[in-house]
Amino acid sequence: MAIIAVLDFGSQYTQVIARRIREIEVLTRIYHFTTPAAKLADENVSGVILSGGPASVTAEDAPRPDPEIFNLGVPVLGICYGLQLMSTMLGGAVRHSDRREYGRGMLKVEAANSPLFAGIPSDSRVWNSHGDKIDQLPEGFIQSAATENSDFAAIEDRERRFFGLQFHPEVSHTDHGREILENFLFKICHCEQNWTMSGYIEKSVNEIRNRVGDKRVILGLSGGVDSSVAAALVHRAIGSQLTCVFVDNGLLLKNERANVEKLYSDNFTFKLKIAEASDRFLDALAGVTDPEIKRKAIGRVFIEVFEDAIHEIGEVHFLGQGTLYPDVIESVNIAGNPSAVIKSHHNVGGLPEKMNLKLLEPLRELFKDEVRALGTELGLAKEVLWRQPFPGPGLGVRVIGEVTIERLDVLREADAILEEEMFQADLYYKLWQSFCLFLPVRTVGVMGDERTYDNVIALRLVESTDAMTADWARIPYDVLQIVSNRIINEVKGVNRVVLDISSKPPATIEWE
């Protein structure tokens, strides 16, 4: 069975490329950028995609693939760094741009009859994330599209079937990115559709059974989509060998513990244990303001709580988690690739180096929308699958700065108002995330002719499909007005509400 090979140069979007290809039901695999061309030939690849990456091709130590990649006789598509790499290795020139391109841009297709842009409008929006640009084309290449700041936003050598894109077709904010990838897969590589979610479930269930055997698994259940789907998948594989533990860490949303207990008693049959550990987490966070130290402290205490729970449950060998690929690629370098670490997630980079449990993470190669598709295949209810994402460290990373009970209580009340109004406006399920943050600043205000000096709440409302890219949601002003007025009037200690209008990149969705 022919496959598409994605060579990983450390881009935060590498897995998104593979995921987009899986959505189109084409088999794909991610390979380290040093993979020999001979290995790809042995595995009968139908095409090669060179991913983006944080490096500059102008640097002496810039990562490069086996040059024989270009002699395999199969199509090659370079994306962002991959485009610049292809240009450099084939005789072109790349330089630092005077103007960087991050976020939205306008693409103008200029080459007639380009197979890569077949059926694509001549003008469309794309998503950029780069600081270098092509200065001179390699021999045999022509320009096929441009953006405001790059004459060579797309290039191609049709005879050799080499194509390059300066923008990212794999992210959801590129309007016709899927169609561009489909053109590469079907019109240029002549692939067949052969990947399905049902096949992924069967493969995962078998892998879990083979790895776990007759051992027992304890799984951290947060009430969110990721841990719920992970629990359902592991339960399908090993049944009663699974025990789920919900940790009340004191960093939860308002009424979250009661809501989770009801949600799971109504929708699931696996064993659920509640672990009360609020004081332990708050003690570990006392005086801590650095976000990385917060996440690692929360990860450490989570493991301690789980190890304590084992003594009550009996012998357990595996710790199951709902870790997703966005968690992994923001926290650690994957398979030694040259990626940059963005932040530690409590269940990835925040885990202690030594644990008494083996990790079982059946979703760590999937993205959120894939997890929801997986959950649908497993028969999970809408109220489970379509809950907005909630970070593993909880409100610990939404109270900016030091975490205290007083700050948590203020944030909980504000967030409950925002959620209520999102449902009232029929926006909750339309947004990727809508949440409040407690800012470590106080501002002057006037209430009832009296001067106040109180706290600030920030609103973060974003649209996304996979958390790899996101844009701030254009919420109706009247809804924002209601939310702001209610928070200021109903939450004691708040006199100002602000709105975060940053996209990802360059910002992240969470602030810490």
PDB file of C-alpha atoms in Angstrom, residues 92-251:
ATOM      1  CA  GLY A  92      18.154  28.755  -5.466  1.00  0.00           C
ATOM      2  CA  ALA A  93      18.756  31.410  -2.799  1.00  0.00           C
ATOM      3  CA  VAL A  94      16.967  32.334   0.430  1.00  0.00           C
ATOM      4  CA  ARG A  95      17.482  35.404   2.624  1.00  0.00           C
ATOM      5  CA  HIS A  96      16.056  36.986   5.758  1.00  0.00           C
ATOM      6  CA  SER A  97      13.020  39.084   4.909  1.00  0.00           C
ATOM      7  CA  ASP A  98      12.811  42.723   5.936  1.00  0.00           C
ATOM      8  CA  ARG A  99       9.179  42.088   6.810  1.00  0.00           C
ATOM      9  CA  ARG A 100       8.127  38.867   8.512  1.00  0.00           C
ATOM     10  CA  GLU A 101       4.780  37.254   7.688  1.00  0.00           C
ATOM     11  CA  TYR A 102       2.784  35.858  10.605  1.00  0.00           C
ATOM     12  CA  GLY A 103      -0.949  35.211  10.574  1.00  0.00           C
ATOM     13  CA  ARG A 104      -3.332  35.912   7.723  1.00  0.00           C
ATOM     14  CA  GLY A 105      -2.191  36.900   4.253  1.00  0.00           C
ATOM     15  CA  MET A 106      -3.741  37.214   0.788  1.00  0.00           C
ATOM     16  CA  LEU A 107      -2.590  34.755  -1.887  1.00  0.00           C
ATOM     17  CA  LYS A 108      -2.757  35.589  -5.588  1.00  0.00           C
ATOM     18  CA  VAL A 109      -2.380  32.596  -7.928  1.00  0.00           C
ATOM     19  CA  GLU A 110      -0.421  33.663 -11.005  1.00  0.00           C
ATOM     20  CA  ALA A 111       0.567  30.465 -12.864  1.00  0.00           C
ATOM     21  CA  ALA A 112      -1.895  29.164 -15.416  1.00  0.00           C
ATOM     22  CA  ASN A 113      -2.928  25.503 -15.282  1.00  0.00           C
ATOM     23  CA  SER A 114      -0.955  24.716 -12.116  1.00  0.00           C
ATOM     24  CA  PRO A 115      -2.044  21.227 -10.972  1.00  0.00           C
ATOM     25  CA  LEU A 116      -1.497  22.278  -7.348  1.00  0.00           C
ATOM     26  CA  PHE A 117      -3.979  25.169  -7.634  1.00  0.00           C
ATOM     27  CA  ALA A 118      -6.579  23.482  -9.860  1.00  0.00           C
ATOM     28  CA  GLY A 119     -10.019  24.747  -8.842  1.00  0.00           C
ATOM     29  CA  ILE A 120      -8.558  27.289  -6.369  1.00  0.00           C
ATOM     30  CA  PRO A 121      -9.731  30.942  -6.673  1.00  0.00           C
ATOM     31  CA  SER A 122      -7.148  33.384  -7.962  1.00  0.00           C
ATOM     32  CA  ASP A 123      -7.361  35.318  -4.661  1.00  0.00           C
ATOM     33  CA  SER A 124      -7.766  33.671  -1.253  1.00  0.00           C
ATOM     34  CA  ARG A 125      -6.659  33.930   2.382  1.00  0.00           C
ATOM     35  CA  VAL A 126      -3.710  31.895   3.644  1.00  0.00           C
ATOM     36  CA  TRP A 127      -1.860  31.505   6.971  1.00  0.00           C
ATOM     37  CA  ASN A 128       1.809  32.479   7.206  1.00  0.00           C
ATOM     38  CA  SER A 129       4.477  31.866   9.832  1.00  0.00           C
ATOM     39  CA  HIS A 130       7.947  32.713   8.506  1.00  0.00           C
ATOM     40  CA  GLY A 131      10.762  35.248   8.594  1.00  0.00           C
ATOM     41  CA  ASP A 132      12.807  34.138   5.533  1.00  0.00           C
ATOM     42  CA  LYS A 133      11.881  34.359   1.861  1.00  0.00           C
ATOM     43  CA  ILE A 134      13.130  33.072  -1.513  1.00  0.00           C
ATOM     44  CA  ASP A 135      15.454  35.530  -3.242  1.00  0.00           C
ATOM     45  CA  GLN A 136      16.245  33.473  -6.351  1.00  0.00           C
ATOM     46  CA  LEU A 137      14.433  30.486  -7.871  1.00  0.00           C
ATOM     47  CA  PRO A 138      16.252  27.210  -8.582  1.00  0.00           C
ATOM     48  CA  GLU A 139      16.698  26.284 -12.221  1.00  0.00           C
ATOM     49  CA  GLY A 140      13.567  24.730 -13.718  1.00  0.00           C
ATOM     50  CA  PHE A 141      11.160  26.376 -11.251  1.00  0.00           C
ATOM     51  CA  ILE A 142       8.546  29.030 -11.967  1.00  0.00           C
ATOM     52  CA  GLN A 143       6.565  31.298  -9.690  1.00  0.00           C
ATOM     53  CA  SER A 144       2.967  30.127  -9.259  1.00  0.00           C
ATOM     54  CA  ALA A 145       1.582  32.436  -6.515  1.00  0.00           C
ATOM     55  CA  ALA A 146       2.466  35.511  -4.449  1.00  0.00           C
ATOM     56  CA  THR A 147       1.425  37.216  -1.203  1.00  0.00           C
ATOM     57  CA  GLU A 148       1.755  40.836  -0.072  1.00  0.00           C
ATOM     58  CA  ASN A 149       5.317  40.298   1.154  1.00  0.00           C
ATOM     59  CA  SER A 150       6.534  37.364  -0.935  1.00  0.00           C
ATOM     60  CA  ASP A 151       6.748  37.156  -4.720  1.00  0.00           C
ATOM     61  CA  PHE A 152       7.449  33.430  -4.385  1.00  0.00           C
ATOM     62  CA  ALA A 153       4.672  32.302  -2.053  1.00  0.00           C
ATOM     63  CA  ALA A 154       4.344  29.230  -4.291  1.00  0.00           C
ATOM     64  CA  ILE A 155       6.779  27.762  -6.822  1.00  0.00           C
ATOM     65  CA  GLU A 156       6.822  24.637  -8.974  1.00  0.00           C
ATOM     66  CA  ASP A 157       8.848  22.515 -11.348  1.00  0.00           C
ATOM     67  CA  ARG A 158       6.117  20.545 -13.131  1.00  0.00           C
ATOM     68  CA  GLU A 159       8.495  18.333 -15.082  1.00  0.00           C
ATOM     69  CA  ARG A 160      10.108  16.917 -11.921  1.00  0.00           C
ATOM     70  CA  ARG A 161       6.831  17.291  -9.941  1.00  0.00           C
ATOM     71  CA  PHE A 162       8.451  19.497  -7.274  1.00  0.00           C
ATOM     72  CA  PHE A 163       6.205  22.059  -5.589  1.00  0.00           C
ATOM     73  CA  GLY A 164       6.733  24.555  -2.776  1.00  0.00           C
ATOM     74  CA  LEU A 165       4.458  26.691  -0.605  1.00  0.00           C
ATOM     75  CA  GLN A 166       5.635  29.521   1.651  1.00  0.00           C
ATOM     76  CA  PHE A 167       2.304  29.467   3.541  1.00  0.00           C
ATOM     77  CA  HIS A 168       0.718  26.619   5.516  1.00  0.00           C
ATOM     78  CA  PRO A 169      -2.048  24.779   3.622  1.00  0.00           C
ATOM     79  CA  GLU A 170      -2.492  22.335   6.511  1.00  0.00           C
ATOM     80  CA  VAL A 171      -3.920  24.840   9.012  1.00  0.00           C
ATOM     81  CA  SER A 172      -7.620  25.591   9.122  1.00  0.00           C
ATOM     82  CA  HIS A 173      -7.133  29.335   8.590  1.00  0.00           C
ATOM     83  CA  THR A 174      -5.890  28.796   5.030  1.00  0.00           C
ATOM     84  CA  ASP A 175      -9.168  28.981   3.125  1.00  0.00           C
ATOM     85  CA  HIS A 176      -8.472  26.377   0.439  1.00  0.00           C
ATOM     86  CA  GLY A 177      -5.687  24.451   2.141  1.00  0.00           C
ATOM     87  CA  ARG A 178      -7.513  21.122   2.031  1.00  0.00           C
ATOM     88  CA  GLU A 179      -8.156  21.471  -1.714  1.00  0.00           C
ATOM     89  CA  ILE A 180      -4.470  22.267  -2.319  1.00  0.00           C
ATOM     90  CA  LEU A 181      -3.438  19.136  -0.417  1.00  0.00           C
ATOM     91  CA  GLU A 182      -6.050  17.074  -2.278  1.00  0.00           C
ATOM     92  CA  ASN A 183      -4.601  18.312  -5.561  1.00  0.00           C
ATOM     93  CA  PHE A 184      -1.129  17.213  -4.466  1.00  0.00           C
ATOM     94  CA  LEU A 185      -2.378  13.817  -3.279  1.00  0.00           C
ATOM     95  CA  PHE A 186      -4.691  12.918  -6.144  1.00  0.00           C
ATOM     96  CA  LYS A 187      -3.697  14.965  -9.209  1.00  0.00           C
ATOM     97  CA  ILE A 188       0.067  14.849  -8.639  1.00  0.00           C
ATOM     98  CA  CYS A 189       0.795  11.742  -6.472  1.00  0.00           C
ATOM     99  CA  HIS A 190      -2.209   9.691  -7.705  1.00  0.00           C
ATOM    100  CA  CYS A 191      -2.947   8.357  -4.204  1.00  0.00           C
ATOM    101  CA  GLU A 192      -5.845   6.151  -3.116  1.00  0.00           C
ATOM    102  CA  GLN A 193      -8.114   6.759  -0.106  1.00  0.00           C
ATOM    103  CA  ASN A 194      -7.316   4.034   2.426  1.00  0.00           C
ATOM    104  CA  TRP A 195      -7.330   5.444   6.034  1.00  0.00           C
ATOM    105  CA  THR A 196     -10.414   5.465   8.314  1.00  0.00           C
ATOM    106  CA  MET A 197     -11.234   6.186  11.969  1.00  0.00           C
ATOM    107  CA  SER A 198     -12.822   2.767  12.424  1.00  0.00           C
ATOM    108  CA  GLY A 199      -9.540   1.224  11.347  1.00  0.00           C
ATOM    109  CA  TYR A 200      -7.710   3.394  13.868  1.00  0.00           C
ATOM    110  CA  ILE A 201      -9.986   2.171  16.663  1.00  0.00           C
ATOM    111  CA  GLU A 202      -9.391  -1.477  15.788  1.00  0.00           C
ATOM    112  CA  LYS A 203      -5.633  -0.908  15.654  1.00  0.00           C
ATOM    113  CA  SER A 204      -5.596   0.986  18.971  1.00  0.00           C
ATOM    114  CA  VAL A 205      -7.725  -1.575  20.814  1.00  0.00           C
ATOM    115  CA  ASN A 206      -5.383  -4.357  19.744  1.00  0.00           C
ATOM    116  CA  GLU A 207      -2.303  -2.352  20.749  1.00  0.00           C
ATOM    117  CA  ILE A 208      -3.766  -1.576  24.199  1.00  0.00           C
ATOM    118  CA  ARG A 209      -4.678  -5.234  24.811  1.00  0.00           C
ATOM    119  CA  ASN A 210      -1.254  -6.451  23.748  1.00  0.00           C
ATOM    120  CA  ARG A 211       0.572  -3.905  25.875  1.00  0.00           C
ATOM    121  CA  VAL A 212      -1.546  -4.133  29.033  1.00  0.00           C
ATOM    122  CA  GLY A 213      -2.190  -7.871  29.012  1.00  0.00           C
ATOM    123  CA  ASP A 214      -3.868  -8.842  32.296  1.00  0.00           C
ATOM    124  CA  LYS A 215      -2.533  -5.788  34.197  1.00  0.00           C
ATOM    125  CA  ARG A 216      -4.664  -2.995  35.626  1.00  0.00           C
ATOM    126  CA  VAL A 217      -4.896   0.618  34.451  1.00  0.00           C
ATOM    127  CA  ILE A 218      -5.727   3.754  36.420  1.00  0.00           C
ATOM    128  CA  LEU A 219      -6.800   6.703  34.266  1.00  0.00           C
ATOM    129  CA  GLY A 220      -7.072  10.362  35.194  1.00  0.00           C
ATOM    130  CA  LEU A 221     -10.542  11.563  34.256  1.00  0.00           C
ATOM    131  CA  SER A 222     -10.931  15.342  34.104  1.00  0.00           C
ATOM    132  CA  GLY A 223     -14.429  15.541  32.675  1.00  0.00           C
ATOM    133  CA  GLY A 224     -13.117  16.889  29.385  1.00  0.00           C
ATOM    134  CA  VAL A 225     -13.249  15.420  25.898  1.00  0.00           C
ATOM    135  CA  ASP A 226      -9.725  13.976  25.825  1.00  0.00           C
ATOM    136  CA  SER A 227      -9.786  11.942  29.026  1.00  0.00           C
ATOM    137  CA  SER A 228     -13.375  10.805  28.345  1.00  0.00           C
ATOM    138  CA  VAL A 229     -12.531   9.424  24.900  1.00  0.00           C
ATOM    139  CA  ALA A 230      -9.326   7.876  26.218  1.00  0.00           C
ATOM    140  CA  ALA A 231     -11.312   6.179  28.975  1.00  0.00           C
ATOM    141  CA  ALA A 232     -13.905   4.868  26.511  1.00  0.00           C
ATOM    142  CA  LEU A 233     -11.193   3.503  24.194  1.00  0.00           C
ATOM    143  CA  VAL A 234      -9.220   1.837  26.997  1.00  0.00           C
ATOM    144  CA  HIS A 235     -12.441   0.441  28.499  1.00  0.00           C
ATOM    145  CA  ARG A 236     -13.371  -1.099  25.139  1.00  0.00           C
ATOM    146  CA  ALA A 237      -9.963  -2.777  25.072  1.00  0.00           C
ATOM    147  CA  ILE A 238      -9.644  -4.079  28.663  1.00  0.00           C
ATOM    148  CA  GLY A 239     -13.037  -3.606  30.377  1.00  0.00           C
ATOM    149  CA  SER A 240     -12.987  -4.006  34.158  1.00  0.00           C
ATOM    150  CA  GLN A 241      -9.187  -3.779  34.312  1.00  0.00           C
ATOM    151  CA  LEU A 242      -9.687   0.015  34.085  1.00  0.00           C
ATOM    152  CA  THR A 243     -10.404   2.293  37.051  1.00  0.00           C
ATOM    153  CA  CYS A 244     -10.923   6.019  36.429  1.00  0.00           C
ATOM    154  CA  VAL A 245      -9.944   8.605  39.027  1.00  0.00           C
ATOM    155  CA  PHE A 246     -11.292  12.140  39.128  1.00  0.00           C
ATOM    156  CA  VAL A 247      -9.021  14.449  41.113  1.00  0.00           C
ATOM    157  CA  ASP A 248     -10.643  17.387  42.899  1.00  0.00           C
ATOM    158  CA  ASN A 249      -7.548  19.580  42.876  1.00  0.00           C
ATOM    159  CA  GLY A 250      -9.156  22.846  43.937  1.00  0.00           C
ATOM    160  CA  LEU A 251      -8.450  24.267  40.466  1.00  0.00           C
TER     161      LEU A 251
END
